[in-house]
Each structure stands twice: as C-alpha cells, then as structure tokens.
Tab-separated table of C-alpha atoms in Angstrom:
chain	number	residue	atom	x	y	z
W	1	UNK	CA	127.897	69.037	142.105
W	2	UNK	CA	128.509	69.629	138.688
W	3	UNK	CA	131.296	72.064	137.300
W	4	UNK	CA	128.684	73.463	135.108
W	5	UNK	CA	125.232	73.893	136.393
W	6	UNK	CA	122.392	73.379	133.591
W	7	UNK	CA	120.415	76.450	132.356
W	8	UNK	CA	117.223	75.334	133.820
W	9	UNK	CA	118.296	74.788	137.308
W	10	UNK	CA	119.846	78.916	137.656
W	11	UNK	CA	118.233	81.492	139.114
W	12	UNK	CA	117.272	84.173	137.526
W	13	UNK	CA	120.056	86.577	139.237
W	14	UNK	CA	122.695	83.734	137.847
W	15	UNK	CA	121.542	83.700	133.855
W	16	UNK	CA	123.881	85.295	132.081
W	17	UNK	CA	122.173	87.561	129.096
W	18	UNK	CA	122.887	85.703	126.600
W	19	UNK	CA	121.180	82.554	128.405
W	20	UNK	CA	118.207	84.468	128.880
W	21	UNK	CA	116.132	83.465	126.572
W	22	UNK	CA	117.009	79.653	126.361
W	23	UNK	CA	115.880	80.177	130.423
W	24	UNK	CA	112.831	81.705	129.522
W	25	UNK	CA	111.435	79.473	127.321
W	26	UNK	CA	112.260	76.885	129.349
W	27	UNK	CA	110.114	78.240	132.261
W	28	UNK	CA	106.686	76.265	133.293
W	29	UNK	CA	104.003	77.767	131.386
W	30	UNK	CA	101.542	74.753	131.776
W	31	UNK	CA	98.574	76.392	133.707
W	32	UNK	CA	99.943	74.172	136.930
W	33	UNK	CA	102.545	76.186	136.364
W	34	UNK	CA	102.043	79.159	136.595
W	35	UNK	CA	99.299	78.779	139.132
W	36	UNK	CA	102.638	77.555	140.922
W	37	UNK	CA	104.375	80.898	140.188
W	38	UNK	CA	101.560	83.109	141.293
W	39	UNK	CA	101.270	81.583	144.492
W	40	UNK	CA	105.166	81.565	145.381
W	41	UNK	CA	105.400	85.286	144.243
W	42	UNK	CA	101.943	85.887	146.505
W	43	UNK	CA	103.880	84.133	149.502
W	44	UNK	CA	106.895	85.958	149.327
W	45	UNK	CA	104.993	89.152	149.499
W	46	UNK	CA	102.539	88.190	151.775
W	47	UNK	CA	105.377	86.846	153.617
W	48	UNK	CA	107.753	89.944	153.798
W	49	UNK	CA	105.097	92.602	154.388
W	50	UNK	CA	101.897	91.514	155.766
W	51	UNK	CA	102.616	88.811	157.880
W	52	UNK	CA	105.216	90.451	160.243
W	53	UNK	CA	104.000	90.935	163.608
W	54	UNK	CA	103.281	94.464	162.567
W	55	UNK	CA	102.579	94.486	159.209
W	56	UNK	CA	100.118	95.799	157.223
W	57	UNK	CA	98.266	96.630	153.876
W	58	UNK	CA	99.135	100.108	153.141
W	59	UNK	CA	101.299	99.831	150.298
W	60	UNK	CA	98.913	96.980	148.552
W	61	UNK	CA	95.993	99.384	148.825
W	62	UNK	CA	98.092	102.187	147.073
W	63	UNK	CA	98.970	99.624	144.858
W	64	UNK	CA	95.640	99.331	144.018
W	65	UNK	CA	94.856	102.510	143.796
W	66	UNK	CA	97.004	103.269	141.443
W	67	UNK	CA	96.169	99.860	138.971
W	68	UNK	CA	92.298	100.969	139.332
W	69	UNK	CA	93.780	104.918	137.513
W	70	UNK	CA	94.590	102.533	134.390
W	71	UNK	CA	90.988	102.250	133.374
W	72	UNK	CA	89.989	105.672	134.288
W	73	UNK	CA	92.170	107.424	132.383
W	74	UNK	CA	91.112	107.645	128.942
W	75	UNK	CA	88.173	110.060	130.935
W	76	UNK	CA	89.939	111.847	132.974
W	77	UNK	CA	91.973	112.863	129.910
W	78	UNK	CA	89.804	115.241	129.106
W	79	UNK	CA	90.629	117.033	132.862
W	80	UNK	CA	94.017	118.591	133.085
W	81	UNK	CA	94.474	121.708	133.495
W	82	UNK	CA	94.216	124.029	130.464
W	83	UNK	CA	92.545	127.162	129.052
W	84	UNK	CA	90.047	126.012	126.858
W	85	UNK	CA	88.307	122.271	126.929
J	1	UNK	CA	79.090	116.849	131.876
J	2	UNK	CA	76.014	114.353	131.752
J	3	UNK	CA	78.366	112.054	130.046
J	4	UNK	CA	80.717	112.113	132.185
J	5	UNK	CA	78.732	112.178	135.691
J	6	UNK	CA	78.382	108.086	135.440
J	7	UNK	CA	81.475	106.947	133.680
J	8	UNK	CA	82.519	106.228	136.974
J	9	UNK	CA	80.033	103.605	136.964
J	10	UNK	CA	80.864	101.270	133.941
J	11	UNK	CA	82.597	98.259	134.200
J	12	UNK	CA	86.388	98.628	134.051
J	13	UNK	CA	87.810	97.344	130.935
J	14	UNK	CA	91.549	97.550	130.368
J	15	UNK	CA	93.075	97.497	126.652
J	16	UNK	CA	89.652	95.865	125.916
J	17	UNK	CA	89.952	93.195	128.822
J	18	UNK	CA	86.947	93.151	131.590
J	19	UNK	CA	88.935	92.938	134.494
J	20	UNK	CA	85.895	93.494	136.707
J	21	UNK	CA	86.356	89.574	138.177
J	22	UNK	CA	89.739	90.796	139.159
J	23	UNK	CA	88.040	93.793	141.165
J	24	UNK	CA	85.119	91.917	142.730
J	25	UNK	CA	87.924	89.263	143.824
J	26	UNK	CA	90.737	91.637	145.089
J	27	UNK	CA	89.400	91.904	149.311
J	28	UNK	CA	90.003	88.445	149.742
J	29	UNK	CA	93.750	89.492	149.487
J	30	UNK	CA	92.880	91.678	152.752
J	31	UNK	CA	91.380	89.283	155.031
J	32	UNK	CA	94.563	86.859	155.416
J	33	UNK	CA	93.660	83.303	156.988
J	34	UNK	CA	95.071	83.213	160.891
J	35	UNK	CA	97.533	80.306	161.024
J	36	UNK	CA	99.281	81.068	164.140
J	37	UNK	CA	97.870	80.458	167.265
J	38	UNK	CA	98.641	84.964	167.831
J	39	UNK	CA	98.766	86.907	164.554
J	40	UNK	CA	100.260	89.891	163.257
J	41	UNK	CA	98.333	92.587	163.979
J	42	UNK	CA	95.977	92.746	160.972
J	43	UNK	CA	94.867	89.141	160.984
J	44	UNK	CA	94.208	89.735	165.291
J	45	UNK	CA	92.018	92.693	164.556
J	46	UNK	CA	90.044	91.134	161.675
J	47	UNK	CA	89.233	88.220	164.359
J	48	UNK	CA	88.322	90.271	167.098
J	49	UNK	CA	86.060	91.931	165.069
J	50	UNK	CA	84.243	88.608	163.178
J	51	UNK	CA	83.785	87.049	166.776
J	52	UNK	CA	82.373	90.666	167.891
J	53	UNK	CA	79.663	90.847	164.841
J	54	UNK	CA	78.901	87.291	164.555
J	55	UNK	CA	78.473	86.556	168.376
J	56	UNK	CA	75.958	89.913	168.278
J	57	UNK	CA	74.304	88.642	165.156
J	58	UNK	CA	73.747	85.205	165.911
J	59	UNK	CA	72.586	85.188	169.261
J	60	UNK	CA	69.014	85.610	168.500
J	61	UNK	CA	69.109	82.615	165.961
J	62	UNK	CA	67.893	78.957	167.122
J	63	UNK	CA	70.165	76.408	166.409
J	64	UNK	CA	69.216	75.510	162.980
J	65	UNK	CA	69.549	79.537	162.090
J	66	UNK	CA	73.096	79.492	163.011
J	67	UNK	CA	74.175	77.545	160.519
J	68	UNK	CA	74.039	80.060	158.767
J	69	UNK	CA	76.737	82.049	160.343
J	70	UNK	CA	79.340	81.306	157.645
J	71	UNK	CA	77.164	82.846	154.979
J	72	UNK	CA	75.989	86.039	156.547
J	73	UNK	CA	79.688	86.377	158.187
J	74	UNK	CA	81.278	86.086	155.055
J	75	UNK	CA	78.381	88.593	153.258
J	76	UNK	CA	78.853	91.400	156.113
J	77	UNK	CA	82.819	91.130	155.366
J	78	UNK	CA	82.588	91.250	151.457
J	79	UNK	CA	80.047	93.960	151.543
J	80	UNK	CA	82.097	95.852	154.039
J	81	UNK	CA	84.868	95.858	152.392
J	82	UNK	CA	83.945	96.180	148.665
J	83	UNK	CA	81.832	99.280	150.092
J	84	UNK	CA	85.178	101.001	151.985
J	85	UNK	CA	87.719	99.914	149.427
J	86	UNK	CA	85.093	101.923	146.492
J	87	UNK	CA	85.848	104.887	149.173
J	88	UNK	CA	89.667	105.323	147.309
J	89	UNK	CA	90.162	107.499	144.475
J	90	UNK	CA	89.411	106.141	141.167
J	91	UNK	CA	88.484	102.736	142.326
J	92	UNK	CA	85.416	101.033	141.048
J	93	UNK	CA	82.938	99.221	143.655
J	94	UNK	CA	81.317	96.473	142.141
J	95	UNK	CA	77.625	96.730	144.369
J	96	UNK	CA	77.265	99.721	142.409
J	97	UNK	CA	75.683	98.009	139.828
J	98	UNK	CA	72.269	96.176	140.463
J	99	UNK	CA	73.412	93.402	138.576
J	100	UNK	CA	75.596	92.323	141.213
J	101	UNK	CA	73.249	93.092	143.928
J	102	UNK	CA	70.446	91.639	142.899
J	103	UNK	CA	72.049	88.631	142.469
J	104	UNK	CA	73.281	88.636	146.120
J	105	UNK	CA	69.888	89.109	147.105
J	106	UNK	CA	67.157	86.788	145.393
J	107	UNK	CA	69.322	83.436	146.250
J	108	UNK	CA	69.727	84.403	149.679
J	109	UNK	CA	65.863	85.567	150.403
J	110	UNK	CA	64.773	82.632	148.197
J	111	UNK	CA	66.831	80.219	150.267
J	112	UNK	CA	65.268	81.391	153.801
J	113	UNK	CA	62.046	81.600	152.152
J	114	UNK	CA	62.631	77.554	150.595
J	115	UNK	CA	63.902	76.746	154.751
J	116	UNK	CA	60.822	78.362	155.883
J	117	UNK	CA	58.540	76.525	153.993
J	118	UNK	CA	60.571	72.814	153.831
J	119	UNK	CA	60.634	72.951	157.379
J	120	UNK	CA	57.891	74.632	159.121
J	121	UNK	CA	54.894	74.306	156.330
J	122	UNK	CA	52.021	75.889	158.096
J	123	UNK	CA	53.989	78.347	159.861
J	124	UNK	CA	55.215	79.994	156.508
J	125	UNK	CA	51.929	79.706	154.973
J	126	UNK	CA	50.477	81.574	158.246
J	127	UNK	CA	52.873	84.437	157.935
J	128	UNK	CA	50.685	85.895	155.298
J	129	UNK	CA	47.709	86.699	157.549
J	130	UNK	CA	48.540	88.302	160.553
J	131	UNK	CA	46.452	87.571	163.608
J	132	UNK	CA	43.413	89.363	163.800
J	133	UNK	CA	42.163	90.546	160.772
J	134	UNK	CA	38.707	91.102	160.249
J	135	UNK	CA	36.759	88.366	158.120
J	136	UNK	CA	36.170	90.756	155.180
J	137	UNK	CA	39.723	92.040	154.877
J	138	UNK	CA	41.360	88.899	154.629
J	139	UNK	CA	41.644	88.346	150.731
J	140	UNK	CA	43.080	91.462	150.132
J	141	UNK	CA	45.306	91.251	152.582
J	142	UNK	CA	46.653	88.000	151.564
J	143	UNK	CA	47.635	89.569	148.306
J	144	UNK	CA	49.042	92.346	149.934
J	145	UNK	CA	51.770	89.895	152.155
J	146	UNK	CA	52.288	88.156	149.429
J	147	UNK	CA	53.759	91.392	147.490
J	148	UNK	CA	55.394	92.813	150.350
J	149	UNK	CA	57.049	88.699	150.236
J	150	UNK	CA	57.902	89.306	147.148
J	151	UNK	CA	59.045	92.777	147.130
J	152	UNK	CA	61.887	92.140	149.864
J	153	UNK	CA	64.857	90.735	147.660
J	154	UNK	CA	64.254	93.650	145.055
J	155	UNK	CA	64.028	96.098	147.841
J	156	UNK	CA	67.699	94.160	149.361
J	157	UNK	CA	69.077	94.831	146.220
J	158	UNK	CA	67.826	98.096	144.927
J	159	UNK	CA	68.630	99.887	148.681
J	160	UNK	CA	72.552	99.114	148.392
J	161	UNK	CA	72.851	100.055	144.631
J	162	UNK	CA	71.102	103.453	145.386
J	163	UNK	CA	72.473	104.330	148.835
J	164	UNK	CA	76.036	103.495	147.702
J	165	UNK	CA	75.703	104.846	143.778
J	166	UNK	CA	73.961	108.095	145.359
J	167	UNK	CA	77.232	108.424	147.840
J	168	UNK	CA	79.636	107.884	144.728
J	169	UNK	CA	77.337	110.350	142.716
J	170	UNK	CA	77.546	112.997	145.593
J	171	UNK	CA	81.191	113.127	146.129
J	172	UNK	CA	82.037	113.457	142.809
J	173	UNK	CA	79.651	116.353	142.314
J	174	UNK	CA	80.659	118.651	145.306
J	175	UNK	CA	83.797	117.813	144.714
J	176	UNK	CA	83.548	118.757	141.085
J	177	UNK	CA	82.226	122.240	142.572
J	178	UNK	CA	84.913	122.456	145.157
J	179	UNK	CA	87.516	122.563	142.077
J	180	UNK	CA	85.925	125.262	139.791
J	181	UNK	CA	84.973	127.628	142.779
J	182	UNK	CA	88.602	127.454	143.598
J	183	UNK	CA	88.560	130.941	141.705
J	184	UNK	CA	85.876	132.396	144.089
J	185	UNK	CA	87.191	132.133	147.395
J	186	UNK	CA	85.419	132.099	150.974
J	187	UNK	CA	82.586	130.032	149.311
J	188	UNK	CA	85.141	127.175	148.678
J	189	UNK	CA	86.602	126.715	152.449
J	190	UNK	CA	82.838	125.962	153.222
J	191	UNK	CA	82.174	123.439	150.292
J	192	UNK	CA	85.588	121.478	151.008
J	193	UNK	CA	84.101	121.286	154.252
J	194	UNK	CA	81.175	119.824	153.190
J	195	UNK	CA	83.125	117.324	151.060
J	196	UNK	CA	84.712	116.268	154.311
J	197	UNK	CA	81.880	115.745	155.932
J	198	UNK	CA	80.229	114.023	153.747
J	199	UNK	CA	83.048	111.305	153.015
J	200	UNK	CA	82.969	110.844	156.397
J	201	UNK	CA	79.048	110.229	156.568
J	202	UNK	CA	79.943	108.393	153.955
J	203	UNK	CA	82.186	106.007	155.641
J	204	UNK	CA	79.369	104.895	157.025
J	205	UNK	CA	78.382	102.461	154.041
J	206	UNK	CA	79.840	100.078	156.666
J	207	UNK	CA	76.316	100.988	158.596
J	208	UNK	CA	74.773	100.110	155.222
J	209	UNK	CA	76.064	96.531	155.443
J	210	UNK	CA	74.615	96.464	158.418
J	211	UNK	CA	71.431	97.396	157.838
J	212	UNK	CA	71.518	94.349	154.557
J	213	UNK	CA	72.584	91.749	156.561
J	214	UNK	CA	70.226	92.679	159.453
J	215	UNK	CA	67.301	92.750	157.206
J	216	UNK	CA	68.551	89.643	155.325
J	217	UNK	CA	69.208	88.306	159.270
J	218	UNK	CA	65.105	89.383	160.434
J	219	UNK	CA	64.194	87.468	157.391
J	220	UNK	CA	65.830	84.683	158.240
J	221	UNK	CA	64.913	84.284	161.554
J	222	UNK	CA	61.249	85.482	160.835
J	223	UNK	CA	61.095	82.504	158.093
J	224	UNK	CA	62.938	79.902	159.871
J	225	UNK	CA	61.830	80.401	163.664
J	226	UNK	CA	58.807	81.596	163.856
C-alpha cells in the first residue's frame, strides 16, 4: 500500500478541501456512469430502510410529498394567509 | 377561482423541466422485487396480495387467456397505485389526464379484439348479432354492435379520467369551503366531516381499478373464449 493514496481512489469523507475539486472532476460522468451512481445510492437506501425485515416506505412517500410541493407552489402562492388577496 | 380550480391538473413542470415521466415512473420504487425466499414485510404483503387478485381474476380465463396475467397484473398494480399515491397532498396523478388513459385503453381493447378475430374468425364476427333477432332487425342491429365495439376503449378511458378527476375536483372544493367557513362555526364541524368522508369514499379509486381491469378482463374473455 502506498504511503500516499492517489486522489481518485479516496472517499469522499477522506478528500481534503482543497482536493475537492481535482476529485470531482475526476468522478465518472459518462452516462455508464452515473447510471452506476444512481443505482449504488438507490441500493444503499433501499438497503438501509426498506429492505429490513420491518421496513417500510413512510419516509420515501413524505419524501415525495414534499418534491411534488415544488411544482405547486408558484399557485399556491397566491394562498397564505393575509387580509386582502 | 375558475383559474385556479384545475391547475391541479396540468402537467408538472419544474424550473421549465416536464418532470411528468419522473411521476408516472415513481410506484415502481414501491413494489420492490422479492429476492429472498421470506421478505421484509412490505415485499410479503405486496405478494400475498398479487397471488390473491390474480388467482381471483384469472380463474375464469382458458388457458390461452391467462397469458395474459402479466399484463392485467401489472395494469391493476400501476393503476392502483398511481390512483392512491394522487390521494397525498399536492401530488399529481397522471390518469387524470385522458391522454394517458386513452392510451392505456385502445392498445389493450385493440389487442383482445386482434386475438379474437386471429384466432376464432367466425366466432368474433358472430358476436355482433346476438341470437335471436328477428329477420328485419338485423341490419340495424349490426351497426348498433358494431358502435357499442367501438365505443368500449373510449368508454375504458373516459370512465377513469372522470371518476378520478371528479374525486380530485371534489376534495379540493369542500375542502376549499371547509377553510373559509372556518369563521362561521357549527356549519364547519359538519363540512370537515364531509371531507372525511368523502376521502375515504374516495379511497376507493382502488374499486375503480377494479372495475377497469374487470371490464378490460370480460372483454377479454368475451373476445378470446367465446
């Protein structure tokens, strides 16, 4: 093992802030790629929370729930509470 | 408030970006593929209940009819769920619009109707004179099959855009009512009633998937089985 490990091979809690964006740039960003890093971060989830012997959707659906506000909210705008509309 | 009644309807865009594919795609993420020989308890349930609805909804098919299990299996569970995840607040359900619908109904009718007539020729061709008719009748009512043939994907699609837009539409007006009669009291206990009641009754769009596959199911069977 190498005194030094190479930028490319840290993780990201091992970059120092100045290496940051040397690592970035150096990140997959074919579309094989990051198809790659969808998946892995879908797993881990998917992984941690739903497939536990009692696990469960809850916090995805509020998750969703909250994403779907995004587009609603330049109408509901015109709906908080106030004197005059 | 016309306006505003049916913005609840149009197509999400975000910063300019359609993201309705995103929507349309997002129950898949629910219904996670069993790879263990017992699941966690979300992926046991899910089976339990697609060997429930398919063994009920197959068992009057022939053999060649249950082939197509997959398709109406996988129909009843995207319906179903598109229809109960629109049930949170703010979220957009894609067989709201007809678009959509429509085009879940006319390749499905069209392909029972193509089995029907590849397969069992005469039999299709007789389904558009029922036995009996009197000699004189018969033209007309040859024309009259061949609408009501014809009439069945539209009717597919327009009955889950209405019954599930008219739901939407409902909630958001009584509960629009519920909010400004806030002021005037006693009136508003029995309203926010009403809006529970109705959500619940409206929970019941799982019914309505029911009632599309069935029909799409009688079709099928009507078509490909005599």
């Amino acid at each position: 093992m190498a005194s030094v490990v190479p930028v490319k091979e840290k993780k990201l809690m091992d970059v120092k802030l100045g290496e940051l964006p040397s690592w970035i740039l150096m990140r997959d960003f074919t579309p094989k790629g990051t198809a790659g890093a969808f998946q892995r971060g879908y797993y881990r989830y998917h992984n941690k929370y739903v497939n536990v012997k009692r696990g469960g959707v809850a916090m995805v659906l509020a998750a969703y729930m909250l994403f779907s506000y995004c587009p609603c909210y330049k109408e509901l705008k015109h709906q908080r509470l106030c004197k005059y509309h | 408030m016309n306006e505003s009644l049916f913005t609840s309807f149009i197509t999400p865009t975000m910063v300019g970006i359609p993201i309705v594919l995103l929507i349309i795609m997002f129950p898949s993420i629910l219904f996670p593929s069993p790879s263990r020989l017992i699941d966690n308890r979300l992926v046991s349930i899910q089976q339990w209940l697609v060997r429930l609805t398919s063994k009920q909804m197959l068992s009057i098919h022939s053999h060649k009819g249950q082939t197509w299990a997959l398709m109406l299996m996988s129909l009843i569970l995207f319906i179903g769920s598109t229809n109960l995840l629109g049930l949170l607040p703010h979220s957009f359900t894609p067989t709201t619009q007809l678009s959509m619908n429509l085009g879940m109904a006319i390749p499905l009718w069209a392909g029972t109707v193509a089995t029907g007539f590849r397969y069992k020729t005469k039999a299709s061709l007789a389904h558009f004179l029922p036995q009996g008719t009197p000699f004189p009748l018969i033209p007309m009512l040859v024309i009259i099959e061949t609408i009501s043939l014809f009439i069945q994907p539209v009717a597919l699609a327009v009955r889950l855009t209405a019954n599930i837009t008219a739901g939407h539409l409902l909630i958001h007006l009584i509960g629009g009512a519920t909010l400004t009669l806030t002021s005037i009291s006693t009136i508003t206990a029995f309203i926010t009633f009403t809006v529970l009641v109705l959500l619940t009754i409206l929970e019941f769009a799982v019914a309505l998937i029911q009632a599309y596959v069935f029909t799409l199911l009688v079709s099928l069977y009507l078509h490909d089985n005599t």
